[in-house]
């Protein structure tokens, strides 16, 4: 079959092909979304952090991923051997009951490590700290931030440069008697602290971007991550995936899954382009063979013939007589609204115009037929003729 493609559609088709090629070969821009997810390989994901913990920081230790709030952790966590609970996100929004459960974990000997640029009021009040932005006019032109540890055993006079991946904030107010300062920036602003709760500790850093893929690969910043985690014992790790910034955007939608993988996304685009071409080339109406529709067969006669053959073969005259009388009584009931009984004979006679003797004779004959075990063909014909007489002569 030949297709006549209008010349006016040529530019449209060429543009579609060009867009497809551009999408196919165009370089992918870097996605700087702050997600901190353990399986994300983008700059601000935590895929390399997980590898670093498994291979070097906590070797041969189980790393459990939790995707529920702290309050929903199993109650057994309070009596199990101590673990390291790690929370890395841009905003750690914990409710009061979550904070209470977190502190109980620390009091039982667990170590809590938090890296967040903002925290809920309940958590800040419990830790006794205040996070303050340091966005001053003299800091606007700065493209890097220097971090260092207070403990000389970790890194004596060693600094770490963070370019792009840092937040202009610091820990401003805190209780000096209960909080230990662990790290500062180049302006002596406090960045990393520790507070003891019972048998455990809560470590807090206000620079979550320092613990991302970008800084694992940048300069010697991986040593800073190792130094911060060196305060934690070599215990099993519980990694949080619930308090991440992209938690509300996560979905199990198949479409979102397809669009987040470049090969599958390209396949979707190719399918849409093929559908457009199909609409263009197959859009016109095509003639089809009109099928021959046979008229519906009247099966009533076949049904009657089948029943007649059945009764003729069985020769059960009594059954036929009983059924005919049953249909006759239904006919009387529906037409005269009265049952065909002996005490109704007089009233039925007045309504139908038939003699009482004829109706009474039919009623007595039906009673005698029901008492018989076998009815002859002559008896059936006689009974049938009486019923037909009433059908024809009733008013």
mmCIF file of C-alpha atoms in Angstrom:
data_model
loop_
_atom_site.group_PDB
_atom_site.id
_atom_site.type_symbol
_atom_site.label_atom_id
_atom_site.label_comp_id
_atom_site.label_asym_id
_atom_site.label_seq_id
_atom_site.Cartn_x
_atom_site.Cartn_y
_atom_site.Cartn_z
ATOM 1 C CA UNK A 1 0.000 0.000 0.000
ATOM 2 C CA UNK A 2 1.393 3.401 -0.947
ATOM 3 C CA UNK A 3 1.259 6.332 1.427
ATOM 4 C CA UNK A 4 1.053 9.908 0.314
ATOM 5 C CA UNK A 5 2.979 11.906 2.883
ATOM 6 C CA UNK A 6 2.154 15.614 2.595
ATOM 7 C CA UNK A 7 5.192 17.762 1.980
ATOM 8 C CA UNK A 8 4.027 20.126 4.695
ATOM 9 C CA UNK A 9 4.862 17.465 7.315
ATOM 10 C CA UNK A 10 8.522 17.180 6.262
ATOM 11 C CA UNK A 11 9.756 20.012 8.530
ATOM 12 C CA UNK A 12 7.834 18.558 11.447
ATOM 13 C CA UNK A 13 9.390 15.115 10.947
ATOM 14 C CA UNK A 14 12.867 16.636 10.575
ATOM 15 C CA UNK A 15 12.470 18.578 13.821
ATOM 16 C CA UNK A 16 11.412 15.419 15.650
ATOM 17 C CA UNK A 17 14.457 13.522 14.395
ATOM 18 C CA UNK A 18 16.741 16.424 15.315
ATOM 19 C CA UNK A 19 15.302 16.642 18.842
ATOM 20 C CA UNK A 20 15.746 12.924 19.248
ATOM 21 C CA UNK A 21 19.401 13.082 18.211
ATOM 22 C CA UNK A 22 20.074 16.063 20.470
ATOM 23 C CA UNK A 23 18.538 14.265 23.425
ATOM 24 C CA UNK A 24 20.533 11.145 22.585
ATOM 25 C CA UNK A 25 23.975 12.700 22.277
ATOM 26 C CA UNK A 26 23.725 15.811 24.472
ATOM 27 C CA UNK A 27 26.011 15.779 27.553
ATOM 28 C CA UNK A 28 24.238 15.214 30.822
ATOM 29 C CA UNK A 29 24.374 18.199 33.203
ATOM 30 C CA UNK A 30 25.567 17.574 36.739
ATOM 31 C CA UNK A 31 22.733 17.235 39.201
ATOM 32 C CA UNK A 32 23.599 19.084 42.412
ATOM 33 C CA UNK A 33 20.456 18.030 44.265
ATOM 34 C CA UNK A 34 21.067 17.503 47.970
ATOM 35 C CA UNK A 35 19.627 14.076 48.670
ATOM 36 C CA UNK A 36 22.189 12.281 50.918
ATOM 37 C CA UNK A 37 20.784 8.880 49.886
ATOM 38 C CA UNK A 38 22.992 5.845 50.394
ATOM 39 C CA UNK A 39 22.442 4.540 46.860
ATOM 40 C CA UNK A 40 22.831 7.879 45.052
ATOM 41 C CA UNK A 41 26.013 8.489 43.029
ATOM 42 C CA UNK A 42 25.379 12.186 42.381
ATOM 43 C CA UNK A 43 27.741 14.726 44.027
ATOM 44 C CA UNK A 44 25.548 15.267 47.068
ATOM 45 C CA UNK A 45 24.589 11.625 47.520
ATOM 46 C CA UNK A 46 26.174 9.223 50.006
ATOM 47 C CA UNK A 47 27.057 6.221 47.839
ATOM 48 C CA UNK A 48 30.826 6.613 48.391
ATOM 49 C CA UNK A 49 30.294 7.201 52.122
ATOM 50 C CA UNK A 50 28.659 3.779 52.364
ATOM 51 C CA UNK A 51 31.586 2.186 50.530
ATOM 52 C CA UNK A 52 34.035 3.994 52.815
ATOM 53 C CA UNK A 53 32.251 2.739 55.924
ATOM 54 C CA UNK A 54 32.063 -0.846 54.681
ATOM 55 C CA UNK A 55 35.684 -1.108 53.561
ATOM 56 C CA UNK A 56 37.673 1.161 55.909
ATOM 57 C CA UNK A 57 35.761 2.902 58.690
ATOM 58 C CA UNK A 58 33.690 -0.020 60.041
ATOM 59 C CA UNK A 59 35.151 -3.131 58.410
ATOM 60 C CA UNK A 60 33.355 -6.438 58.889
ATOM 61 C CA UNK A 61 30.490 -4.697 60.681
ATOM 62 C CA UNK A 62 26.844 -4.904 59.726
ATOM 63 C CA UNK A 63 25.357 -1.740 58.219
ATOM 64 C CA UNK A 64 21.590 -1.636 58.650
ATOM 65 C CA UNK A 65 19.464 0.841 56.667
ATOM 66 C CA UNK A 66 16.412 2.250 58.465
ATOM 67 C CA UNK A 67 13.575 3.876 56.477
ATOM 68 C CA UNK A 68 11.258 4.660 59.389
ATOM 69 C CA UNK A 69 11.251 7.376 62.096
ATOM 70 C CA UNK A 70 13.291 6.822 65.244
ATOM 71 C CA UNK A 71 10.128 6.230 67.268
ATOM 72 C CA UNK A 72 9.292 3.221 65.059
ATOM 73 C CA UNK A 73 12.607 1.467 65.638
ATOM 74 C CA UNK A 74 12.154 -1.990 67.182
ATOM 75 C CA UNK A 75 12.080 -1.958 70.980
ATOM 76 C CA UNK A 76 14.856 -4.520 70.979
ATOM 77 C CA UNK A 77 17.274 -1.774 69.908
ATOM 78 C CA UNK A 78 17.409 -0.625 73.544
ATOM 79 C CA UNK A 79 18.756 -3.960 74.807
ATOM 80 C CA UNK A 80 20.910 -5.053 71.859
ATOM 81 C CA UNK A 81 24.697 -4.477 71.795
ATOM 82 C CA UNK A 82 25.611 -0.804 71.246
ATOM 83 C CA UNK A 83 25.495 0.533 67.687
ATOM 84 C CA UNK A 84 26.396 3.683 65.794
ATOM 85 C CA UNK A 85 23.340 5.588 64.526
ATOM 86 C CA UNK A 86 24.194 7.964 61.663
ATOM 87 C CA UNK A 87 21.871 10.740 60.428
ATOM 88 C CA UNK A 88 23.136 12.859 57.496
ATOM 89 C CA UNK A 89 20.669 15.291 55.913
ATOM 90 C CA UNK A 90 20.137 18.981 55.300
ATOM 91 C CA UNK A 91 17.209 19.299 57.717
ATOM 92 C CA UNK A 92 16.668 16.853 60.566
ATOM 93 C CA UNK A 93 13.038 17.446 61.512
ATOM 94 C CA UNK A 94 12.469 15.130 64.478
ATOM 95 C CA UNK A 95 9.323 15.209 66.578
ATOM 96 C CA UNK A 96 9.390 15.303 70.370
ATOM 97 C CA UNK A 97 8.759 11.563 70.687
ATOM 98 C CA UNK A 98 11.494 10.811 68.144
ATOM 99 C CA UNK A 99 13.994 12.910 70.110
ATOM 100 C CA UNK A 100 13.037 11.130 73.350
ATOM 101 C CA UNK A 101 13.615 7.746 71.724
ATOM 102 C CA UNK A 102 16.941 8.933 70.246
ATOM 103 C CA UNK A 103 18.214 10.097 73.625
ATOM 104 C CA UNK A 104 17.187 6.781 75.211
ATOM 105 C CA UNK A 105 19.294 5.002 72.585
ATOM 106 C CA UNK A 106 22.250 7.187 73.561
ATOM 107 C CA UNK A 107 21.686 6.601 77.279
ATOM 108 C CA UNK A 108 21.849 2.823 76.700
ATOM 109 C CA UNK A 109 25.373 3.152 75.282
ATOM 110 C CA UNK A 110 24.713 3.776 71.582
ATOM 111 C CA UNK A 111 26.577 6.499 69.680
ATOM 112 C CA UNK A 112 24.485 9.009 67.703
ATOM 113 C CA UNK A 113 26.165 10.868 64.848
ATOM 114 C CA UNK A 114 24.193 13.756 63.309
ATOM 115 C CA UNK A 115 25.254 15.975 60.408
ATOM 116 C CA UNK A 116 22.580 18.529 59.484
ATOM 117 C CA UNK A 117 22.444 22.201 58.590
ATOM 118 C CA UNK A 118 19.167 22.635 60.492
ATOM 119 C CA UNK A 119 17.419 20.636 63.199
ATOM 120 C CA UNK A 120 14.037 20.733 64.872
ATOM 121 C CA UNK A 121 13.481 22.858 67.978
ATOM 122 C CA UNK A 122 12.945 19.746 70.108
ATOM 123 C CA UNK A 123 16.333 18.299 69.134
ATOM 124 C CA UNK A 124 18.138 21.652 69.459
ATOM 125 C CA UNK A 125 16.639 22.197 72.902
ATOM 126 C CA UNK A 126 17.621 18.699 74.035
ATOM 127 C CA UNK A 127 21.203 19.133 72.820
ATOM 128 C CA UNK A 128 21.316 22.661 74.190
ATOM 129 C CA UNK A 129 22.691 24.242 71.024
ATOM 130 C CA UNK A 130 21.701 26.947 68.571
ATOM 131 C CA UNK A 131 22.595 26.995 64.854
ATOM 132 C CA UNK A 132 23.231 30.451 63.393
ATOM 133 C CA UNK A 133 23.803 31.484 59.747
ATOM 134 C CA UNK A 134 27.124 33.172 59.061
ATOM 135 C CA UNK A 135 26.107 34.856 55.804
ATOM 136 C CA UNK A 136 27.965 38.150 56.171
ATOM 137 C CA UNK A 137 28.972 40.585 53.435
ATOM 138 C CA UNK A 138 32.634 39.657 53.802
ATOM 139 C CA UNK A 139 31.729 35.963 53.423
ATOM 140 C CA UNK A 140 29.690 36.277 50.227
ATOM 141 C CA UNK A 141 32.773 36.116 47.991
ATOM 142 C CA UNK A 142 34.223 33.072 49.702
ATOM 143 C CA UNK A 143 34.203 29.927 47.598
ATOM 144 C CA UNK A 144 35.747 27.592 50.144
ATOM 145 C CA UNK A 145 35.615 26.830 53.839
ATOM 146 C CA UNK A 146 38.351 25.336 55.969
ATOM 147 C CA UNK A 147 37.609 22.792 58.684
ATOM 148 C CA UNK A 148 39.883 21.419 61.385
ATOM 149 C CA UNK A 149 39.682 19.185 64.481
ATOM 150 C CA UNK A 150 40.446 20.272 68.020
ATOM 151 C CA UNK A 151 41.940 16.899 68.920
ATOM 152 C CA UNK A 152 45.619 16.847 67.957
ATOM 153 C CA UNK A 153 45.679 13.052 67.975
ATOM 154 C CA UNK A 154 43.397 13.032 64.947
ATOM 155 C CA UNK A 155 45.143 15.665 62.837
ATOM 156 C CA UNK A 156 47.733 17.970 64.292
ATOM 157 C CA UNK A 157 47.539 21.396 62.592
ATOM 158 C CA UNK A 158 45.865 19.756 59.595
ATOM 159 C CA UNK A 159 43.072 21.577 57.745
ATOM 160 C CA UNK A 160 40.574 20.495 55.136
ATOM 161 C CA UNK A 161 39.339 22.738 52.327
ATOM 162 C CA UNK A 162 35.717 22.471 51.263
ATOM 163 C CA UNK A 163 34.911 24.176 47.971
ATOM 164 C CA UNK A 164 31.261 24.543 46.907
ATOM 165 C CA UNK A 165 30.099 21.804 49.267
ATOM 166 C CA UNK A 166 29.626 23.667 52.540
ATOM 167 C CA UNK A 167 26.958 25.644 54.431
ATOM 168 C CA UNK A 168 27.421 29.147 55.813
ATOM 169 C CA UNK A 169 26.324 28.247 59.340
ATOM 170 C CA UNK A 170 27.887 27.568 62.705
ATOM 171 C CA UNK A 171 26.973 26.461 66.216
ATOM 172 C CA UNK A 172 26.538 29.680 68.154
ATOM 173 C CA UNK A 173 25.149 29.072 71.621
ATOM 174 C CA UNK A 174 25.669 25.966 73.752
ATOM 175 C CA UNK A 175 26.209 24.848 77.340
ATOM 176 C CA UNK A 176 29.954 24.835 77.849
ATOM 177 C CA UNK A 177 29.730 22.509 80.843
ATOM 178 C CA UNK A 178 28.014 19.681 78.961
ATOM 179 C CA UNK A 179 29.214 20.058 75.358
ATOM 180 C CA UNK A 180 32.700 19.321 74.036
ATOM 181 C CA UNK A 181 33.901 21.203 70.943
ATOM 182 C CA UNK A 182 35.462 18.844 68.407
ATOM 183 C CA UNK A 183 35.889 21.002 65.284
ATOM 184 C CA UNK A 184 35.985 24.583 64.029
ATOM 185 C CA UNK A 185 36.363 26.472 60.765
ATOM 186 C CA UNK A 186 39.050 28.997 59.760
ATOM 187 C CA UNK A 187 37.254 31.782 61.658
ATOM 188 C CA UNK A 188 37.067 29.689 64.838
ATOM 189 C CA UNK A 189 33.324 29.180 64.411
ATOM 190 C CA UNK A 190 32.221 25.934 66.045
ATOM 191 C CA UNK A 191 31.244 23.252 63.532
ATOM 192 C CA UNK A 192 31.444 19.925 65.342
ATOM 193 C CA UNK A 193 30.476 19.129 68.966
ATOM 194 C CA UNK A 194 29.773 16.206 71.300
ATOM 195 C CA UNK A 195 27.361 15.822 74.220
ATOM 196 C CA UNK A 196 27.212 12.872 76.594
ATOM 197 C CA UNK A 197 23.938 11.147 77.479
ATOM 198 C CA UNK A 198 24.157 8.282 79.972
ATOM 199 C CA UNK A 199 26.462 5.587 78.569
ATOM 200 C CA UNK A 200 26.559 7.060 75.050
ATOM 201 C CA UNK A 201 27.177 10.285 73.174
ATOM 202 C CA UNK A 202 25.532 12.465 70.564
ATOM 203 C CA UNK A 203 27.896 13.930 67.959
ATOM 204 C CA UNK A 204 26.624 16.866 65.940
ATOM 205 C CA UNK A 205 28.103 18.521 62.840
ATOM 206 C CA UNK A 206 26.444 21.437 61.083
ATOM 207 C CA UNK A 207 28.136 20.627 57.756
ATOM 208 C CA UNK A 208 26.237 17.674 56.185
ATOM 209 C CA UNK A 209 27.693 18.401 52.735
ATOM 210 C CA UNK A 210 31.103 17.450 54.106
ATOM 211 C CA UNK A 211 29.814 13.847 54.251
ATOM 212 C CA UNK A 212 28.852 13.441 50.589
ATOM 213 C CA UNK A 213 30.333 11.896 47.453
ATOM 214 C CA UNK A 214 31.760 15.232 46.357
ATOM 215 C CA UNK A 215 33.994 15.584 49.398
ATOM 216 C CA UNK A 216 35.050 11.947 49.406
ATOM 217 C CA UNK A 217 36.809 12.666 46.101
ATOM 218 C CA UNK A 218 37.821 16.291 46.700
ATOM 219 C CA UNK A 219 41.435 16.788 47.870
ATOM 220 C CA UNK A 220 41.999 15.026 51.202
ATOM 221 C CA UNK A 221 38.499 15.582 52.542
ATOM 222 C CA UNK A 222 37.960 11.854 52.881
ATOM 223 C CA UNK A 223 40.411 12.091 55.790
ATOM 224 C CA UNK A 224 38.107 14.631 57.431
ATOM 225 C CA UNK A 225 35.212 12.138 57.161
ATOM 226 C CA UNK A 226 37.426 9.417 58.625
ATOM 227 C CA UNK A 227 38.498 11.760 61.431
ATOM 228 C CA UNK A 228 34.887 12.644 62.305
ATOM 229 C CA UNK A 229 33.856 8.979 62.323
ATOM 230 C CA UNK A 230 36.936 8.029 64.354
ATOM 231 C CA UNK A 231 35.060 9.226 67.443
ATOM 232 C CA UNK A 232 32.672 6.321 66.908
ATOM 233 C CA UNK A 233 33.611 2.833 68.137
ATOM 234 C CA UNK A 234 33.941 -0.032 65.682
ATOM 235 C CA UNK A 235 30.371 -1.231 66.192
ATOM 236 C CA UNK A 236 27.520 -2.120 63.854
ATOM 237 C CA UNK A 237 26.029 0.864 62.025
ATOM 238 C CA UNK A 238 22.409 1.948 61.601
ATOM 239 C CA UNK A 239 22.148 4.288 58.604
ATOM 240 C CA UNK A 240 19.087 6.534 58.379
ATOM 241 C CA UNK A 241 17.225 6.879 55.069
ATOM 242 C CA UNK A 242 14.011 8.359 56.472
ATOM 243 C CA UNK A 243 15.005 11.929 57.300
ATOM 244 C CA UNK A 244 16.296 12.691 53.791
ATOM 245 C CA UNK A 245 15.206 15.802 51.828
ATOM 246 C CA UNK A 246 13.862 13.731 48.919
ATOM 247 C CA UNK A 247 11.746 11.413 51.100
ATOM 248 C CA UNK A 248 8.449 13.045 50.084
ATOM 249 C CA UNK A 249 9.396 12.801 46.413
ATOM 250 C CA UNK A 250 10.016 9.083 46.522
ATOM 251 C CA UNK A 251 7.368 6.984 44.845
ATOM 252 C CA UNK A 252 6.931 3.511 43.463
ATOM 253 C CA UNK A 253 5.388 4.834 40.260
ATOM 254 C CA UNK A 254 6.651 2.866 37.232
ATOM 255 C CA UNK A 255 6.742 6.069 35.156
ATOM 256 C CA UNK A 256 9.074 7.801 37.638
ATOM 257 C CA UNK A 257 11.297 4.735 37.700
ATOM 258 C CA UNK A 258 11.521 4.707 33.889
ATOM 259 C CA UNK A 259 12.298 8.419 33.663
ATOM 260 C CA UNK A 260 15.106 8.231 36.233
ATOM 261 C CA UNK A 261 17.142 5.776 34.131
ATOM 262 C CA UNK A 262 18.571 7.268 30.895
ATOM 263 C CA UNK A 263 18.260 4.087 28.740
ATOM 264 C CA UNK A 264 14.645 3.539 29.787
ATOM 265 C CA UNK A 265 13.900 7.258 29.401
ATOM 266 C CA UNK A 266 15.294 7.161 25.857
ATOM 267 C CA UNK A 267 13.132 4.138 25.102
ATOM 268 C CA UNK A 268 10.032 6.049 26.281
ATOM 269 C CA UNK A 269 10.876 8.963 23.980
ATOM 270 C CA UNK A 270 11.452 6.589 21.051
ATOM 271 C CA UNK A 271 8.109 4.913 21.693
ATOM 272 C CA UNK A 272 6.303 8.278 21.710
ATOM 273 C CA UNK A 273 7.954 9.275 18.420
ATOM 274 C CA UNK A 274 6.925 5.972 16.830
ATOM 275 C CA UNK A 275 3.349 6.522 18.001
ATOM 276 C CA UNK A 276 3.343 9.959 16.403
ATOM 277 C CA UNK A 277 4.555 8.507 13.098
ATOM 278 C CA UNK A 278 1.897 5.799 13.370
ATOM 279 C CA UNK A 279 -0.809 8.443 13.774
ATOM 280 C CA UNK A 280 0.511 10.331 10.761
ATOM 281 C CA UNK A 281 0.825 7.388 8.384
ATOM 282 C CA UNK A 282 -2.053 5.224 9.608
ATOM 283 C CA UNK A 283 -4.431 7.999 10.590
ATOM 284 C CA UNK A 284 -6.604 7.817 7.484
ATOM 285 C CA UNK A 285 -9.520 5.445 7.358
ATOM 286 C CA UNK A 286 -8.973 2.060 5.720
ATOM 287 C CA UNK A 287 -11.797 0.013 4.192
ATOM 288 C CA UNK A 288 -12.512 -3.362 5.650
ATOM 289 C CA UNK A 289 -14.489 -6.314 4.360
ATOM 290 C CA UNK A 290 -18.041 -6.197 5.681
ATOM 291 C CA UNK A 291 -18.819 -9.630 7.122
ATOM 292 C CA UNK A 292 -22.050 -11.424 6.194
ATOM 293 C CA UNK A 293 -24.350 -11.492 9.207
ATOM 294 C CA UNK A 294 -26.801 -14.386 9.129
ATOM 295 C CA UNK A 295 -30.289 -13.732 10.556
ATOM 296 C CA UNK A 296 -31.002 -15.205 13.929
ATOM 297 C CA UNK A 297 -32.649 -18.608 13.732
ATOM 298 C CA UNK A 298 -36.046 -19.091 15.373
ATOM 299 C CA UNK A 299 -35.401 -21.901 17.795
ATOM 300 C CA UNK A 300 -38.875 -21.992 19.328
ATOM 301 C CA UNK A 301 -40.072 -24.624 16.851
ATOM 302 C CA UNK A 302 -36.965 -26.690 17.483
ATOM 303 C CA UNK A 303 -37.635 -26.512 21.203
ATOM 304 C CA UNK A 304 -41.240 -27.593 20.796
ATOM 305 C CA UNK A 305 -40.256 -30.418 18.499
ATOM 306 C CA UNK A 306 -37.614 -31.617 20.951
ATOM 307 C CA UNK A 307 -40.050 -31.632 23.865
ATOM 308 C CA UNK A 308 -42.694 -33.358 21.776
ATOM 309 C CA UNK A 309 -40.242 -36.054 20.755
ATOM 310 C CA UNK A 310 -39.168 -36.471 24.385
ATOM 311 C CA UNK A 311 -42.708 -36.992 25.683
ATOM 312 C CA UNK A 312 -43.665 -39.180 22.722
ATOM 313 C CA UNK A 313 -40.711 -41.440 23.401
ATOM 314 C CA UNK A 314 -41.381 -41.705 27.139
ATOM 315 C CA UNK A 315 -45.215 -41.952 26.713
ATOM 316 C CA UNK A 316 -45.753 -40.549 30.212
ATOM 317 C CA UNK A 317 -49.351 -39.378 29.641
ATOM 318 C CA UNK A 318 -49.979 -38.748 33.314
ATOM 319 C CA UNK A 319 -47.058 -36.278 33.519
ATOM 320 C CA UNK A 320 -48.397 -34.371 30.510
ATOM 321 C CA UNK A 321 -51.897 -34.247 32.022
ATOM 322 C CA UNK A 322 -50.583 -32.975 35.366
ATOM 323 C CA UNK A 323 -48.547 -30.226 33.676
ATOM 324 C CA UNK A 324 -51.477 -29.175 31.457
ATOM 325 C CA UNK A 325 -53.728 -28.915 34.518
ATOM 326 C CA UNK A 326 -51.060 -26.891 36.353
ATOM 327 C CA UNK A 327 -50.887 -24.429 33.429
ATOM 328 C CA UNK A 328 -54.691 -24.329 33.331
ATOM 329 C CA UNK A 329 -54.934 -23.404 37.029
ATOM 330 C CA UNK A 330 -52.367 -20.652 36.483
ATOM 331 C CA UNK A 331 -54.438 -19.380 33.559
ATOM 332 C CA UNK A 332 -57.589 -19.251 35.763
ATOM 333 C CA UNK A 333 -55.702 -17.518 38.570
ATOM 334 C CA UNK A 334 -54.177 -14.846 36.324
ATOM 335 C CA UNK A 335 -57.407 -14.187 34.381
ATOM 336 C CA UNK A 336 -60.104 -14.340 37.063
ATOM 337 C CA UNK A 337 -57.961 -13.808 40.173
ATOM 338 C CA UNK A 338 -59.364 -16.879 41.846
ATOM 339 C CA UNK A 339 -57.987 -20.338 42.584
ATOM 340 C CA UNK A 340 -59.499 -23.318 40.785
ATOM 341 C CA UNK A 341 -60.879 -25.142 43.847
ATOM 342 C CA UNK A 342 -64.127 -26.864 44.741
ATOM 343 C CA UNK A 343 -65.373 -24.113 47.041
ATOM 344 C CA UNK A 344 -64.692 -21.533 44.272
ATOM 345 C CA UNK A 345 -66.589 -23.349 41.495
ATOM 346 C CA UNK A 346 -69.740 -21.272 41.848
ATOM 347 C CA UNK A 347 -67.940 -17.947 41.774
ATOM 348 C CA UNK A 348 -65.739 -19.072 38.884
ATOM 349 C CA UNK A 349 -68.806 -20.158 36.937
ATOM 350 C CA UNK A 350 -70.386 -16.724 37.339
ATOM 351 C CA UNK A 351 -67.216 -14.970 36.188
ATOM 352 C CA UNK A 352 -66.382 -17.226 33.247
ATOM 353 C CA UNK A 353 -69.934 -17.978 32.060
ATOM 354 C CA UNK A 354 -69.268 -21.751 32.087
ATOM 355 C CA UNK A 355 -71.590 -24.283 33.678
ATOM 356 C CA UNK A 356 -70.722 -25.392 37.166
ATOM 357 C CA UNK A 357 -71.128 -29.006 36.079
ATOM 358 C CA UNK A 358 -68.396 -28.668 33.425
ATOM 359 C CA UNK A 359 -65.946 -27.080 35.849
ATOM 360 C CA UNK A 360 -66.716 -29.619 38.564
ATOM 361 C CA UNK A 361 -66.292 -32.510 36.103
ATOM 362 C CA UNK A 362 -62.826 -31.214 35.082
ATOM 363 C CA UNK A 363 -61.790 -30.821 38.731
ATOM 364 C CA UNK A 364 -62.880 -34.378 39.602
ATOM 365 C CA UNK A 365 -61.136 -35.803 36.534
ATOM 366 C CA UNK A 366 -57.855 -34.067 37.499
ATOM 367 C CA UNK A 367 -58.110 -35.556 40.999
ATOM 368 C CA UNK A 368 -58.634 -39.040 39.623
ATOM 369 C CA UNK A 369 -55.658 -38.639 37.244
ATOM 370 C CA UNK A 370 -53.341 -37.690 40.121
ATOM 371 C CA UNK A 371 -54.339 -40.882 41.957
ATOM 372 C CA UNK A 372 -53.543 -43.081 38.940
ATOM 373 C CA UNK A 373 -50.167 -44.704 38.396
ATOM 374 C CA UNK A 374 -50.604 -44.791 34.611
ATOM 375 C CA UNK A 375 -52.818 -42.823 32.212
ATOM 376 C CA UNK A 376 -53.818 -44.107 28.791
ATOM 377 C CA UNK A 377 -53.574 -42.039 25.643
ATOM 378 C CA UNK A 378 -57.399 -41.971 25.361
ATOM 379 C CA UNK A 379 -57.695 -40.625 28.914
ATOM 380 C CA UNK A 380 -55.151 -37.881 28.080
ATOM 381 C CA UNK A 381 -57.044 -36.921 24.911
ATOM 382 C CA UNK A 382 -60.350 -36.722 26.819
ATOM 383 C CA UNK A 383 -58.783 -34.568 29.556
ATOM 384 C CA UNK A 384 -57.150 -32.334 26.916
ATOM 385 C CA UNK A 385 -60.455 -31.820 25.078
ATOM 386 C CA UNK A 386 -62.195 -30.637 28.294
ATOM 387 C CA UNK A 387 -59.451 -28.089 29.010
ATOM 388 C CA UNK A 388 -59.535 -26.825 25.417
ATOM 389 C CA UNK A 389 -63.333 -26.475 25.615
ATOM 390 C CA UNK A 390 -62.988 -24.198 28.657
ATOM 391 C CA UNK A 391 -60.263 -22.148 26.920
ATOM 392 C CA UNK A 392 -62.519 -21.529 23.919
ATOM 393 C CA UNK A 393 -65.829 -20.900 25.744
ATOM 394 C CA UNK A 394 -64.887 -18.882 28.813
ATOM 395 C CA UNK A 395 -65.679 -15.176 28.933
#
